[in-house]
């Protein structure tokens, strides 16, 4: 256990992380969105600028395993349409500094920060039929006043009403199905970072360049929040390190911890019949306490052939929820 802790400390030092755990990228992103509303149900974060600086780009063999986290993290349901967005809308999330997705359908919203060619975005959206409209105190463009879905209007294949409402400036693009989630992704008096449970999750995840935080669905009496993240690698040849964070309810904390620590081990059985050693040769468990919240943490050092977003796949498939069931 001490050997793994020392290794993780060295990894953080190599990546130049002088800030406290959870501060900087992830916590700043959480402070950019409202804590009252859709972000509390689902928050996804990606940092394309950091990956670009590391040298992750299409065509580079050593960067291949990092491309999924670099190109689609933070895009939510826009991920499958990412390649078509620039030509169709003028939005280029992969060229920005960070990408944020909040909420679950129909209360979804998206935000891409960085240098934006605002006039180009407005021109393309206007050509598709968008009209000027004030939404939640922001001047923007809208295809419809609510969350209506017009299946005859296909701006990007696979995208339905996520582009109904759009606010664009020279430093960000925000888009949503309706005004309320749009307003939420642009901030609020109380941000997600201000909420103690979510701040505790950020501290648990630490210095990550991709992360997802969400409530259980369906609601659980045992777990309040799940979080998964990908730690920043020291270089393109480093082994990926995934972080899993689970905030249990007070009444079920001991049972959830027992379940997670006994099941999520190299010899633990996976749903496909294999064991976790196929994907992670080292799995370390500990706890992180913040503002009277104690979060259970598992740190997975992945094998060379494992998808760098392995923990995220576990969350999406429901494997993590199964592992923490008392």
Coordinates of C-alpha atoms in Angstrom, one line a residue:
X1 CA 0.0 0.0 0.0
X2 CA 2.8 2.4 0.9
X3 CA 4.6 1.6 -2.4
X4 CA 1.5 2.5 -4.4
X5 CA 1.0 5.7 -2.4
X6 CA 4.6 6.7 -3.1
X7 CA 4.2 6.0 -6.8
X8 CA 1.1 8.1 -7.0
X9 CA 2.8 11.0 -5.2
X10 CA 5.7 10.8 -7.7
X11 CA 3.2 10.8 -10.6
X12 CA 1.5 14.0 -9.4
X13 CA 4.9 15.6 -8.9
X14 CA 6.0 14.6 -12.4
X15 CA 2.8 16.2 -13.9
X16 CA 3.7 19.5 -12.2
X17 CA 0.6 19.5 -9.9
X18 CA 1.3 22.0 -7.1
X19 CA -2.3 22.7 -6.2
X20 CA -4.3 20.7 -3.7
X21 CA -6.2 17.7 -4.7
X22 CA -9.3 18.5 -6.8
X23 CA -8.3 22.1 -7.3
X24 CA -7.4 23.6 -10.6
X25 CA -9.0 22.0 -13.6
X26 CA -11.9 19.9 -12.2
X27 CA -12.8 22.1 -9.3
X28 CA -12.6 25.3 -11.4
X29 CA -15.0 23.6 -13.9
X30 CA -17.4 22.7 -11.1
X31 CA -17.3 26.3 -10.0
X32 CA -18.4 27.4 -13.5
X33 CA -21.8 25.8 -13.3
X34 CA -24.8 26.1 -11.0
X35 CA -25.1 23.6 -8.2
X36 CA -28.9 24.0 -8.2
X37 CA -30.2 22.0 -11.1
X38 CA -29.1 19.5 -13.7
X39 CA -25.3 19.5 -12.8
X40 CA -26.2 17.9 -9.5
X41 CA -27.5 14.8 -11.3
X42 CA -24.7 14.5 -13.8
X43 CA -21.4 16.4 -14.4
X44 CA -18.8 15.4 -17.0
X45 CA -15.5 17.2 -17.5
X46 CA -12.8 17.1 -20.1
X47 CA -9.6 19.2 -20.7
X48 CA -8.6 19.1 -24.4
X49 CA -6.0 21.9 -24.0
X50 CA -4.1 19.9 -21.5
X51 CA -4.0 16.8 -23.8
X52 CA -2.9 18.9 -26.7
X53 CA 0.0 20.3 -24.6
X54 CA 1.0 16.7 -23.8
X55 CA 1.2 15.8 -27.5
X56 CA -2.0 13.9 -28.0
X57 CA -3.0 14.2 -31.6
X58 CA -4.5 12.0 -34.2
X59 CA -2.0 9.9 -36.1
X60 CA 0.6 9.7 -33.3
X61 CA 1.0 6.1 -32.4
X62 CA 2.1 6.7 -28.8
X63 CA -1.0 8.9 -28.3
X64 CA -3.5 6.4 -29.6
X65 CA -4.7 5.1 -26.2
X66 CA -5.3 8.7 -24.9
X67 CA -7.4 9.9 -27.8
X68 CA -10.8 8.9 -26.4
X69 CA -10.2 10.9 -23.2
X70 CA -8.7 13.8 -25.1
X71 CA -11.3 14.1 -27.8
X72 CA -14.7 13.3 -26.2
X73 CA -14.4 13.7 -22.4
X74 CA -16.8 16.4 -21.3
X75 CA -19.0 16.2 -24.4
X76 CA -21.7 13.9 -23.0
X77 CA -24.2 13.0 -25.7
X78 CA -22.3 15.2 -28.2
X79 CA -19.4 12.8 -28.2
X80 CA -20.7 10.7 -31.1
X81 CA -21.2 13.9 -33.1
X82 CA -18.0 15.6 -32.2
X83 CA -16.4 15.1 -35.6
X84 CA -19.3 16.7 -37.5
X85 CA -19.8 19.7 -35.1
X86 CA -17.1 22.1 -36.6
X87 CA -18.4 21.9 -40.2
X88 CA -22.1 22.0 -39.3
X89 CA -22.0 24.6 -36.4
X90 CA -18.6 26.2 -36.2
X91 CA -18.2 24.7 -32.7
X92 CA -14.9 22.9 -32.2
X93 CA -14.8 21.5 -28.7
X94 CA -11.5 19.7 -29.2
X95 CA -9.8 23.1 -29.9
X96 CA -11.0 24.6 -26.7
X97 CA -9.5 24.6 -23.2
X98 CA -12.2 22.5 -21.5
X99 CA -15.6 20.8 -22.2
X100 CA -18.4 20.4 -19.7
X101 CA -21.6 18.4 -19.9
X102 CA -24.3 18.6 -17.3
X103 CA -27.7 16.9 -16.6
X104 CA -29.6 14.0 -18.1
X105 CA -32.2 14.1 -20.9
X106 CA -34.2 16.2 -21.3
X107 CA -32.4 18.6 -18.9
X108 CA -29.0 18.5 -20.6
X109 CA -26.6 21.4 -21.3
X110 CA -23.1 21.7 -22.7
X111 CA -20.3 24.2 -22.4
X112 CA -17.1 24.6 -24.4
X113 CA -14.6 27.2 -23.1
X114 CA -11.7 28.6 -25.1
X115 CA -11.1 30.8 -28.1
X116 CA -14.3 30.8 -30.1
X117 CA -15.0 32.1 -33.6
X118 CA -18.3 33.5 -32.4
X119 CA -19.3 35.1 -35.7
X120 CA -18.7 31.8 -37.6
X121 CA -20.9 29.9 -35.1
X122 CA -23.7 32.5 -35.3
X123 CA -23.5 32.5 -39.1
X124 CA -23.8 28.7 -39.4
X125 CA -26.6 28.5 -36.8
X126 CA -28.5 31.3 -38.4
X127 CA -28.2 29.6 -41.8
X128 CA -29.8 26.5 -40.2
X129 CA -32.8 28.7 -39.0
X130 CA -31.8 29.8 -35.5
X131 CA -33.3 33.2 -34.4
X132 CA -32.0 35.8 -31.9
X133 CA -33.6 35.3 -28.5
X134 CA -32.9 36.3 -24.8
X135 CA -32.7 33.2 -22.7
X136 CA -32.3 33.5 -18.9
X137 CA -30.8 37.0 -19.2
X138 CA -28.4 35.9 -21.9
X139 CA -28.5 37.0 -25.6
X140 CA -28.3 34.0 -27.8
X141 CA -29.8 32.1 -30.7
X142 CA -32.7 29.6 -30.5
X143 CA -34.4 27.2 -32.8
X144 CA -37.4 26.9 -30.5
X145 CA -38.5 28.6 -27.3
X146 CA -38.7 25.3 -25.3
X147 CA -37.3 21.8 -25.6
X148 CA -39.2 20.8 -28.7
X149 CA -37.6 18.2 -31.0
X150 CA -37.9 18.9 -34.7
X151 CA -36.9 15.7 -36.4
X152 CA -37.0 17.3 -39.8
X153 CA -34.1 19.6 -38.9
X154 CA -30.9 17.5 -38.8
X155 CA -28.0 19.9 -38.1
X156 CA -25.7 17.1 -37.0
X157 CA -26.5 13.3 -37.2
X158 CA -27.4 12.0 -33.8
X159 CA -28.2 15.4 -32.3
X160 CA -31.8 16.1 -31.7
X161 CA -32.7 19.1 -29.5
X162 CA -29.3 19.7 -27.8
X163 CA -28.8 22.8 -30.0
X164 CA -32.2 24.4 -29.4
X165 CA -30.7 27.2 -27.3
X166 CA -27.2 28.6 -27.8
X167 CA -25.2 31.4 -26.2
X168 CA -21.9 32.1 -27.9
X169 CA -19.2 34.6 -27.0
X170 CA -15.5 34.9 -28.0
X171 CA -14.6 32.7 -25.0
X172 CA -17.3 30.1 -24.7
X173 CA -20.2 28.3 -26.4
X174 CA -23.1 27.1 -24.2
X175 CA -26.0 25.0 -25.6
X176 CA -29.0 23.2 -24.2
X177 CA -32.4 21.9 -25.0
X178 CA -34.2 24.7 -23.1
X179 CA -33.4 27.9 -21.2
X180 CA -33.2 26.5 -17.7
X181 CA -30.3 24.0 -18.2
X182 CA -28.7 26.6 -20.4
X183 CA -28.7 29.1 -17.5
X184 CA -27.4 26.4 -15.2
X185 CA -24.3 25.6 -17.3
X186 CA -23.4 29.3 -17.4
X187 CA -23.1 29.5 -13.6
X188 CA -25.1 30.5 -10.6
X189 CA -24.9 32.0 -7.1
X190 CA -24.3 28.5 -5.7
X191 CA -22.0 26.5 -7.8
X192 CA -21.4 22.7 -7.9
X193 CA -18.1 23.3 -6.2
X194 CA -19.8 25.1 -3.3
X195 CA -21.8 21.9 -2.4
X196 CA -19.9 20.0 0.3
X197 CA -20.7 16.5 -1.1
X198 CA -19.4 17.5 -4.6
X199 CA -16.4 19.3 -3.3
X200 CA -15.5 16.1 -1.4
X201 CA -15.8 14.1 -4.6
X202 CA -13.4 16.6 -6.3
X203 CA -10.9 16.2 -3.5
X204 CA -11.2 12.4 -3.8
X205 CA -10.7 12.4 -7.6
X206 CA -7.7 14.7 -7.3
X207 CA -5.7 15.9 -10.3
X208 CA -7.6 14.5 -13.3
X209 CA -7.9 15.6 -16.9
X210 CA -11.2 13.8 -17.4
X211 CA -14.0 13.0 -14.9
X212 CA -17.6 12.2 -14.4
X213 CA -19.7 12.7 -11.2
X214 CA -23.3 11.5 -11.0
X215 CA -26.1 10.4 -8.7
X216 CA -27.2 6.8 -8.8
X217 CA -30.0 6.0 -11.3
X218 CA -32.4 4.7 -10.0
X219 CA -31.8 6.5 -6.7
X220 CA -30.1 4.4 -4.0
X221 CA -30.4 4.2 -0.3
X222 CA -26.7 3.1 -0.1
X223 CA -24.8 5.5 -2.3
X224 CA -25.2 9.3 -2.7
X225 CA -22.6 10.0 -5.5
X226 CA -20.3 8.2 -7.9
X227 CA -17.2 9.7 -9.4
X228 CA -14.6 8.4 -11.9
X229 CA -11.6 10.1 -13.3
X230 CA -8.4 9.7 -15.3
X231 CA -5.3 11.1 -13.6
X232 CA -3.0 13.2 -15.7
X233 CA -0.2 10.9 -17.1
X234 CA 3.4 12.1 -16.8
X235 CA 3.9 11.4 -20.5
X236 CA 2.4 9.5 -23.4
X237 CA 4.1 6.3 -22.4
X238 CA 2.8 6.2 -18.8
X239 CA 0.4 3.6 -17.6
X240 CA -3.1 5.1 -17.1
X241 CA -4.3 5.6 -13.6
X242 CA -8.1 5.6 -13.0
X243 CA -9.7 6.9 -9.8
X244 CA -13.1 5.6 -8.5
X245 CA -14.8 7.6 -5.8
X246 CA -18.0 6.5 -4.0
X247 CA -19.8 8.6 -1.4
X248 CA -22.0 6.2 0.6
X249 CA -25.0 7.2 2.7
X250 CA -24.2 7.3 6.4
X251 CA -26.4 4.3 7.3
X252 CA -24.8 2.1 4.6
X253 CA -21.2 3.3 4.7
X254 CA -19.7 0.3 6.4
X255 CA -21.5 -2.2 4.1
X256 CA -20.6 -0.3 0.9
X257 CA -17.0 -0.1 1.9
X258 CA -16.9 -3.8 2.7
X259 CA -18.5 -4.6 -0.7
X260 CA -16.2 -2.4 -2.7
X261 CA -13.0 -3.5 -1.0
X262 CA -13.8 -7.2 -1.3
X263 CA -15.0 -7.1 -4.9
X264 CA -12.8 -4.6 -6.6
X265 CA -9.5 -6.4 -6.3
X266 CA -7.2 -8.0 -9.0
X267 CA -8.7 -11.4 -8.2
X268 CA -12.3 -10.0 -8.1
X269 CA -14.8 -11.5 -10.6
X270 CA -16.0 -9.3 -13.4
X271 CA -19.5 -9.5 -15.0
X272 CA -17.9 -11.1 -18.2
X273 CA -16.4 -14.0 -16.2
X274 CA -12.8 -12.7 -16.0
X275 CA -11.0 -11.0 -13.2
X276 CA -10.0 -7.4 -12.7
X277 CA -6.3 -8.4 -13.0
X278 CA -6.9 -8.5 -16.8
X279 CA -7.3 -4.7 -16.7
X280 CA -5.6 -3.5 -13.5
X281 CA -2.6 -5.2 -12.0
X282 CA -2.7 -2.8 -9.0
X283 CA -5.8 -1.7 -7.1
X284 CA -5.4 0.3 -3.9
X285 CA -8.3 1.4 -1.6
X286 CA -8.4 4.3 0.9
X287 CA -10.7 7.0 2.1
X288 CA -10.8 10.8 1.6
X289 CA -12.5 13.0 4.2
X290 CA -13.7 16.6 3.4
X291 CA -16.3 18.8 5.1
X292 CA -17.7 15.9 7.2
X293 CA -18.0 13.7 4.1
X294 CA -15.9 10.5 3.9
X295 CA -15.5 9.2 0.3
X296 CA -14.4 5.7 -0.5
X297 CA -11.6 5.7 -3.1
X298 CA -10.1 3.0 -5.3
X299 CA -7.0 3.7 -7.5
X300 CA -6.5 1.4 -10.5
X301 CA -3.2 1.3 -12.3
X302 CA -4.2 -0.1 -15.7
X303 CA -2.4 -2.6 -17.8
X304 CA -0.9 -1.6 -21.2
X305 CA -3.8 -2.9 -23.3
X306 CA -6.7 -1.6 -21.2
X307 CA -8.8 1.4 -22.3
X308 CA -7.6 4.5 -20.5
X309 CA -11.3 5.3 -19.6
X310 CA -11.9 1.8 -18.0
X311 CA -13.4 3.2 -14.8
X312 CA -15.8 5.4 -16.9
X313 CA -16.8 2.3 -18.8
X314 CA -17.5 0.5 -15.5
X315 CA -19.8 3.4 -14.5
X316 CA -21.7 3.5 -17.8
X317 CA -22.2 -0.3 -17.8
X318 CA -23.5 -0.4 -14.2
X319 CA -20.5 -2.5 -13.0
X320 CA -19.6 0.0 -10.4
X321 CA -23.1 0.2 -9.0
X322 CA -23.1 -3.6 -8.7
X323 CA -19.7 -3.6 -6.9
X324 CA -21.0 -1.2 -4.3
X325 CA -24.3 -2.9 -3.7
X326 CA -24.3 -4.1 0.0

